[in-house]
Amino acid sequence: MPKIDIKPKRFAEILDAAAEIFAEKGYHGASTTDIADKLGIKQAGLYYYFKSKDSALAEVCRLGVQGYVERLVTISQSELSADQKIRAAIREHLQPFHHIRNHVRVFQSERRYLAGENRSEVNKLARKYERELRRLFEAGVAAGEFRQNLDCKLTTLALLGMCNSVTIWYDGKSEKQILKIADNYADIIIGGVVK
Amino acid sequence: MPKIDIKPKRFAEILDAAAEIFAEKGYHGASTTDIADKLGIKQAGLYYYFKSKDSALAEVCRLGVQGYVERLVTISQSELSADQKIRAAIREHLQPFHHIRNHVRVFQSERRYLAGENRSEVNKLARKYERELRRLFEAGVAAGEFRQNLDCKLTTLALLGMCNSVTIWYDGKSEKQILKIADNYADIIIGGVVK
Amino acid sequence: MPKIDIKPKRFAEILDAAAEIFAEKGYHGASTTDIADKLGIKQAGLYYYFKSKDSALAEVCRLGVQGYVERLVTISQSELSADQKIRAAIREHLQPFHHIRNHVRVFQSERRYLAGENRSEVNKLARKYERELRRLFEAGVAAGEFRQNLDCKLTTLALLGMCNSVTIWYDGKSEKQILKIADNYADIIIGGVVK
Amino acid sequence: MPKIDIKPKRFAEILDAAAEIFAEKGYHGASTTDIADKLGIKQAGLYYYFKSKDSALAEVCRLGVQGYVERLVTISQSELSADQKIRAAIREHLQPFHHIRNHVRVFQSERRYLAGENRSEVNKLARKYERELRRLFEAGVAAGEFRQNLDCKLTTLALLGMCNSVTIWYDGKSEKQILKIADNYADIIIGGVVK
DNA sequence: AATGAATGAGTGTTCATTCAT
DNA sequence: TATGAATGAACACTCATTCAT
């Protein structure tokens, strides 16, 4: 959390710069100087906004998961059919890749370098999200919509792996592209590739 | 490539240690001392086997992709049906996760930190693999086995993302488990989750 | 060139320390720790002033040649007789040995360890100085003051070798001594040792 | 001194390689690997011939001064006139620059890096040589051949500086060139540049 | 007459961090 | 809201040296 008297807008700029650098070079490959350079300030100046490099990473990660669980819960509680819920979940999962791509990438790949409490806190959220997602599949099986022999845990992991890997190659240029990807991926998960 | 006169067995041990450390801590988060410690030698001793940390990474990555393209080509040229080819491809893709898990993880996550020529060389292999995989889907569509509206490029990426993410959570304990995952993932890709 | 915002006085202190250590131990025999110790700071602190050991060497060398060419040109353009010009040149050559003895020694003996551009830049200056000096002899020959059979190139090299070697044994204690040496050397070059 | 059972010829080859490398890169800038590479052997193999890098330097330096004092004494005791003695001394001083150029260069520039006893031993020789040379001038003055006001110590140093600097630029290609230089330098020292 | 394999000490350099201003 | 100046710890890498073979 930023100091109370920091302008939120400037703070967000700092965060964005950090996210971009962390995403590009990895947490350990990035130096605070890289971040400062991107902002046009001297490296020591960063410490007005963050108490440590690790806390900057924590902040970026937090922004990267923000809202994920909530959006999934909303879908879960909706009146949609099981497959429509999956479709919606995929869309909600991918859409932030457009607006906060770097934060999400950092959350995915660099959160493991978080120290102590920050790591466990962020991981708890990740596990909660996974659990919530699995329930969507379990409900589909229970409702007879999905195959009875479906391994819901593996399916959840498959879905997550599939979706998260988009950050590796998505260029961030068009939101429409993201929605198209979401639909395609939903098609695959729901109905597979065969006729 | 290792120096000509080094015992291959010892060299492989060094490689394994490097792979394990890189996988665990990331390339930039890992120190050469970490690797040496794991081997029970002094850090300077590593430089008898590698000329730089970067070249060690290159070697690990090379081992991590080794054989992938070849196995895929073999499948592609076999007499199997399109869906059986996908199933076989997934199995061949995942099976090394058991034996050379760390090398594969390093290849996936750390190859981007390779410098210059090493990076491009390894990336070329990765792209070739992707292309070969896509042709499997394209052939399935052409043969009328897969949906006509299938976006083969996206499907390829989905498959890769799904499969590669296994390294994040697979604990390396049982090869049977890997085969089970492969089958489940093949079921999903081929037929989806619905009845 | 030092970073723009560094206090010139402090920077000169750093330079002097580097010059002294380089002169005493040679570039490769000197460690940055030696320099830092002399300044009473920690070794890492040097890198606030220099971006590399090599650039420190470059700076010291630059200071070691500074003004040499200019002073020689002034003499060359003066109204003095040829032998008086040589006498003046020797004096101007040796006098800095008193004030910036270490810089000159480093320029003489260590500039060959400079890398790339720094080396060629500094060498260019050295060659220009040599050329200018040779013209003094050539003019003396043309004017009929010096022997017609004088090999001006060799004579220039002889003069330089003679003068530069003073840095090897001059103890830096008295400026008067330097002027005495200059006069003696001028006597030798101009008239030799015989009656 | 080499081990008793080493072939003198091979030992000389090793010495030459060391001299060349030390001359080119300086003692501290040269690595034992550089020397081994030049010889086409592995670096550890050098230690069959030398017990340390320092002792290799000592051996090279010793070869670089070998005979100097003796030759000067011979000249001193000859029946030549004072100026002819100086001329002969310069010739004898420069001639080895052709045959053992690297050893001489190393003696001149790198002997200061010798440790302990080796250094003092070699320096003693150098001082002896200087003393012997000065006596040549003193004798010339005493005999009325040279100027009465000649500062013999400075003149000796001038002569040495002049002559030794030849190693900096002499390319080692023609022995005739060396003799020409010697004659020119003798002319300068003896009679100066004026008519 | 060397080499393979290693070590221990040191080297230049980077980096996160601090703090007075 | 930053910067100048510095530090301490770590880091990749080099190097002279050793010793069994």
PDB file of N, CA and C (backbone and C1' of nucleotides) in Angstrom, chain F residues 6-20:
ATOM      1  P    DA F   6      30.835  10.523  -1.908  1.00  0.00           P
ATOM      2  O5'  DA F   6      30.528   9.082  -1.354  1.00  0.00           O
ATOM      3  C5'  DA F   6      29.943   9.035  -0.052  1.00  0.00           C
ATOM      4  C4'  DA F   6      29.127   7.801   0.111  1.00  0.00           C
ATOM      5  C3'  DA F   6      29.882   6.483  -0.038  1.00  0.00           C
ATOM      6  O3'  DA F   6      30.349   6.116   1.246  1.00  0.00           O
ATOM      7  C1'  DA F   6      27.574   6.378  -0.706  1.00  0.00           C
ATOM      8  P    DT F   7      31.312   4.888   1.394  1.00  0.00           P
ATOM      9  O5'  DT F   7      30.264   3.755   1.777  1.00  0.00           O
ATOM     10  C5'  DT F   7      29.266   4.044   2.767  1.00  0.00           C
ATOM     11  C4'  DT F   7      28.366   2.839   2.920  1.00  0.00           C
ATOM     12  C3'  DT F   7      29.139   1.515   2.930  1.00  0.00           C
ATOM     13  O3'  DT F   7      28.632   0.724   3.988  1.00  0.00           O
ATOM     14  C1'  DT F   7      27.458   1.458   1.272  1.00  0.00           C
ATOM     15  P    DG F   8      29.577  -0.268   4.780  1.00  0.00           P
ATOM     16  O5'  DG F   8      28.800  -1.615   4.480  1.00  0.00           O
ATOM     17  C5'  DG F   8      27.373  -1.637   4.643  1.00  0.00           C
ATOM     18  C4'  DG F   8      26.820  -2.906   4.040  1.00  0.00           C
ATOM     19  C3'  DG F   8      27.777  -4.096   4.102  1.00  0.00           C
ATOM     20  O3'  DG F   8      26.953  -5.238   4.277  1.00  0.00           O
ATOM     21  C1'  DG F   8      27.297  -3.625   1.852  1.00  0.00           C
ATOM     22  P    DA F   9      27.557  -6.611   4.745  1.00  0.00           P
ATOM     23  O5'  DA F   9      26.704  -7.593   3.835  1.00  0.00           O
ATOM     24  C5'  DA F   9      25.445  -7.146   3.325  1.00  0.00           C
ATOM     25  C4'  DA F   9      25.199  -7.763   1.957  1.00  0.00           C
ATOM     26  C3'  DA F   9      25.905  -9.103   1.736  1.00  0.00           C
ATOM     27  O3'  DA F   9      24.937 -10.013   1.269  1.00  0.00           O
ATOM     28  C1'  DA F   9      26.311  -7.660  -0.090  1.00  0.00           C
ATOM     29  P    DA F  10      25.242 -11.554   1.177  1.00  0.00           P
ATOM     30  O5'  DA F  10      25.218 -11.764  -0.400  1.00  0.00           O
ATOM     31  C5'  DA F  10      24.130 -11.193  -1.102  1.00  0.00           C
ATOM     32  C4'  DA F  10      24.490 -11.035  -2.557  1.00  0.00           C
ATOM     33  C3'  DA F  10      25.059 -12.308  -3.191  1.00  0.00           C
ATOM     34  O3'  DA F  10      24.197 -12.662  -4.260  1.00  0.00           O
ATOM     35  C1'  DA F  10      26.310 -10.381  -3.815  1.00  0.00           C
ATOM     36  P    DC F  11      24.342 -14.080  -4.870  1.00  0.00           P
ATOM     37  O5'  DC F  11      24.975 -13.689  -6.270  1.00  0.00           O
ATOM     38  C5'  DC F  11      24.508 -12.517  -6.961  1.00  0.00           C
ATOM     39  C4'  DC F  11      25.436 -12.303  -8.126  1.00  0.00           C
ATOM     40  C3'  DC F  11      26.061 -13.622  -8.560  1.00  0.00           C
ATOM     41  O3'  DC F  11      25.726 -13.882  -9.890  1.00  0.00           O
ATOM     42  C1'  DC F  11      27.711 -11.906  -8.305  1.00  0.00           C
ATOM     43  P    DA F  12      25.839 -15.314 -10.445  1.00  0.00           P
ATOM     44  O5'  DA F  12      26.861 -14.986 -11.609  1.00  0.00           O
ATOM     45  C5'  DA F  12      26.499 -13.994 -12.564  1.00  0.00           C
ATOM     46  C4'  DA F  12      27.717 -13.628 -13.375  1.00  0.00           C
ATOM     47  C3'  DA F  12      28.375 -14.812 -14.081  1.00  0.00           C
ATOM     48  O3'  DA F  12      28.838 -14.341 -15.341  1.00  0.00           O
ATOM     49  C1'  DA F  12      29.913 -13.798 -12.581  1.00  0.00           C
ATOM     50  P    DC F  13      29.397 -15.422 -16.373  1.00  0.00           P
ATOM     51  O5'  DC F  13      30.952 -15.211 -16.207  1.00  0.00           O
ATOM     52  C5'  DC F  13      31.463 -13.866 -16.129  1.00  0.00           C
ATOM     53  C4'  DC F  13      32.878 -13.899 -15.607  1.00  0.00           C
ATOM     54  C3'  DC F  13      33.752 -15.028 -16.145  1.00  0.00           C
ATOM     55  O3'  DC F  13      34.704 -14.428 -17.006  1.00  0.00           O
ATOM     56  C1'  DC F  13      34.124 -14.626 -13.827  1.00  0.00           C
ATOM     57  P    DT F  14      35.829 -15.300 -17.690  1.00  0.00           P
ATOM     58  O5'  DT F  14      37.100 -15.022 -16.757  1.00  0.00           O
ATOM     59  C5'  DT F  14      37.379 -13.674 -16.388  1.00  0.00           C
ATOM     60  C4'  DT F  14      38.691 -13.649 -15.634  1.00  0.00           C
ATOM     61  C3'  DT F  14      39.763 -14.560 -16.235  1.00  0.00           C
ATOM     62  O3'  DT F  14      40.959 -13.784 -16.236  1.00  0.00           O
ATOM     63  C1'  DT F  14      39.443 -15.080 -13.948  1.00  0.00           C
ATOM     64  P    DC F  15      42.229 -14.254 -16.985  1.00  0.00           P
ATOM     65  O5'  DC F  15      43.268 -14.585 -15.832  1.00  0.00           O
ATOM     66  C5'  DC F  15      43.125 -13.948 -14.568  1.00  0.00           C
ATOM     67  C4'  DC F  15      43.902 -14.721 -13.538  1.00  0.00           C
ATOM     68  C3'  DC F  15      44.897 -15.726 -14.128  1.00  0.00           C
ATOM     69  O3'  DC F  15      46.170 -15.449 -13.593  1.00  0.00           O
ATOM     70  C1'  DC F  15      43.558 -16.743 -12.451  1.00  0.00           C
ATOM     71  P    DA F  16      47.467 -15.965 -14.276  1.00  0.00           P
ATOM     72  O5'  DA F  16      48.191 -16.616 -13.018  1.00  0.00           O
ATOM     73  C5'  DA F  16      48.381 -15.821 -11.872  1.00  0.00           C
ATOM     74  C4'  DA F  16      48.572 -16.696 -10.655  1.00  0.00           C
ATOM     75  C3'  DA F  16      49.708 -17.703 -10.786  1.00  0.00           C
ATOM     76  O3'  DA F  16      50.358 -17.762  -9.526  1.00  0.00           O
ATOM     77  C1'  DA F  16      47.666 -18.840 -10.387  1.00  0.00           C
ATOM     78  P    DT F  17      51.681 -18.629  -9.377  1.00  0.00           P
ATOM     79  O5'  DT F  17      51.096 -19.973  -8.774  1.00  0.00           O
ATOM     80  C5'  DT F  17      50.240 -19.901  -7.621  1.00  0.00           C
ATOM     81  C4'  DT F  17      49.593 -21.237  -7.372  1.00  0.00           C
ATOM     82  C3'  DT F  17      50.518 -22.455  -7.516  1.00  0.00           C
ATOM     83  O3'  DT F  17      50.684 -23.028  -6.220  1.00  0.00           O
ATOM     84  C1'  DT F  17      48.361 -22.856  -8.406  1.00  0.00           C
ATOM     85  P    DT F  18      51.685 -24.227  -5.970  1.00  0.00           P
ATOM     86  O5'  DT F  18      50.675 -25.464  -5.962  1.00  0.00           O
ATOM     87  C5'  DT F  18      49.574 -25.436  -5.072  1.00  0.00           C
ATOM     88  C4'  DT F  18      48.772 -26.716  -5.212  1.00  0.00           C
ATOM     89  C3'  DT F  18      49.618 -27.988  -5.292  1.00  0.00           C
ATOM     90  O3'  DT F  18      49.089 -28.926  -4.365  1.00  0.00           O
ATOM     91  C1'  DT F  18      48.068 -27.916  -7.075  1.00  0.00           C
ATOM     92  P    DC F  19      49.992 -30.013  -3.672  1.00  0.00           P
ATOM     93  O5'  DC F  19      49.391 -31.343  -4.306  1.00  0.00           O
ATOM     94  C5'  DC F  19      47.970 -31.524  -4.361  1.00  0.00           C
ATOM     95  C4'  DC F  19      47.631 -32.590  -5.380  1.00  0.00           C
ATOM     96  C3'  DC F  19      48.746 -33.632  -5.592  1.00  0.00           C
ATOM     97  O3'  DC F  19      48.127 -34.902  -5.705  1.00  0.00           O
ATOM     98  C1'  DC F  19      48.099 -32.752  -7.635  1.00  0.00           C
ATOM     99  P    DA F  20      48.743 -36.178  -4.904  1.00  0.00           P
ATOM    100  O5'  DA F  20      47.753 -37.322  -5.400  1.00  0.00           O
ATOM    101  C5'  DA F  20      46.365 -37.035  -5.561  1.00  0.00           C
ATOM    102  C4'  DA F  20      45.867 -37.574  -6.892  1.00  0.00           C
ATOM    103  C3'  DA F  20      46.472 -38.913  -7.316  1.00  0.00           C
ATOM    104  O3'  DA F  20      45.428 -39.730  -7.835  1.00  0.00           O
ATOM    105  C1'  DA F  20      46.853 -37.328  -9.007  1.00  0.00           C
TER     106       DA F  20
END
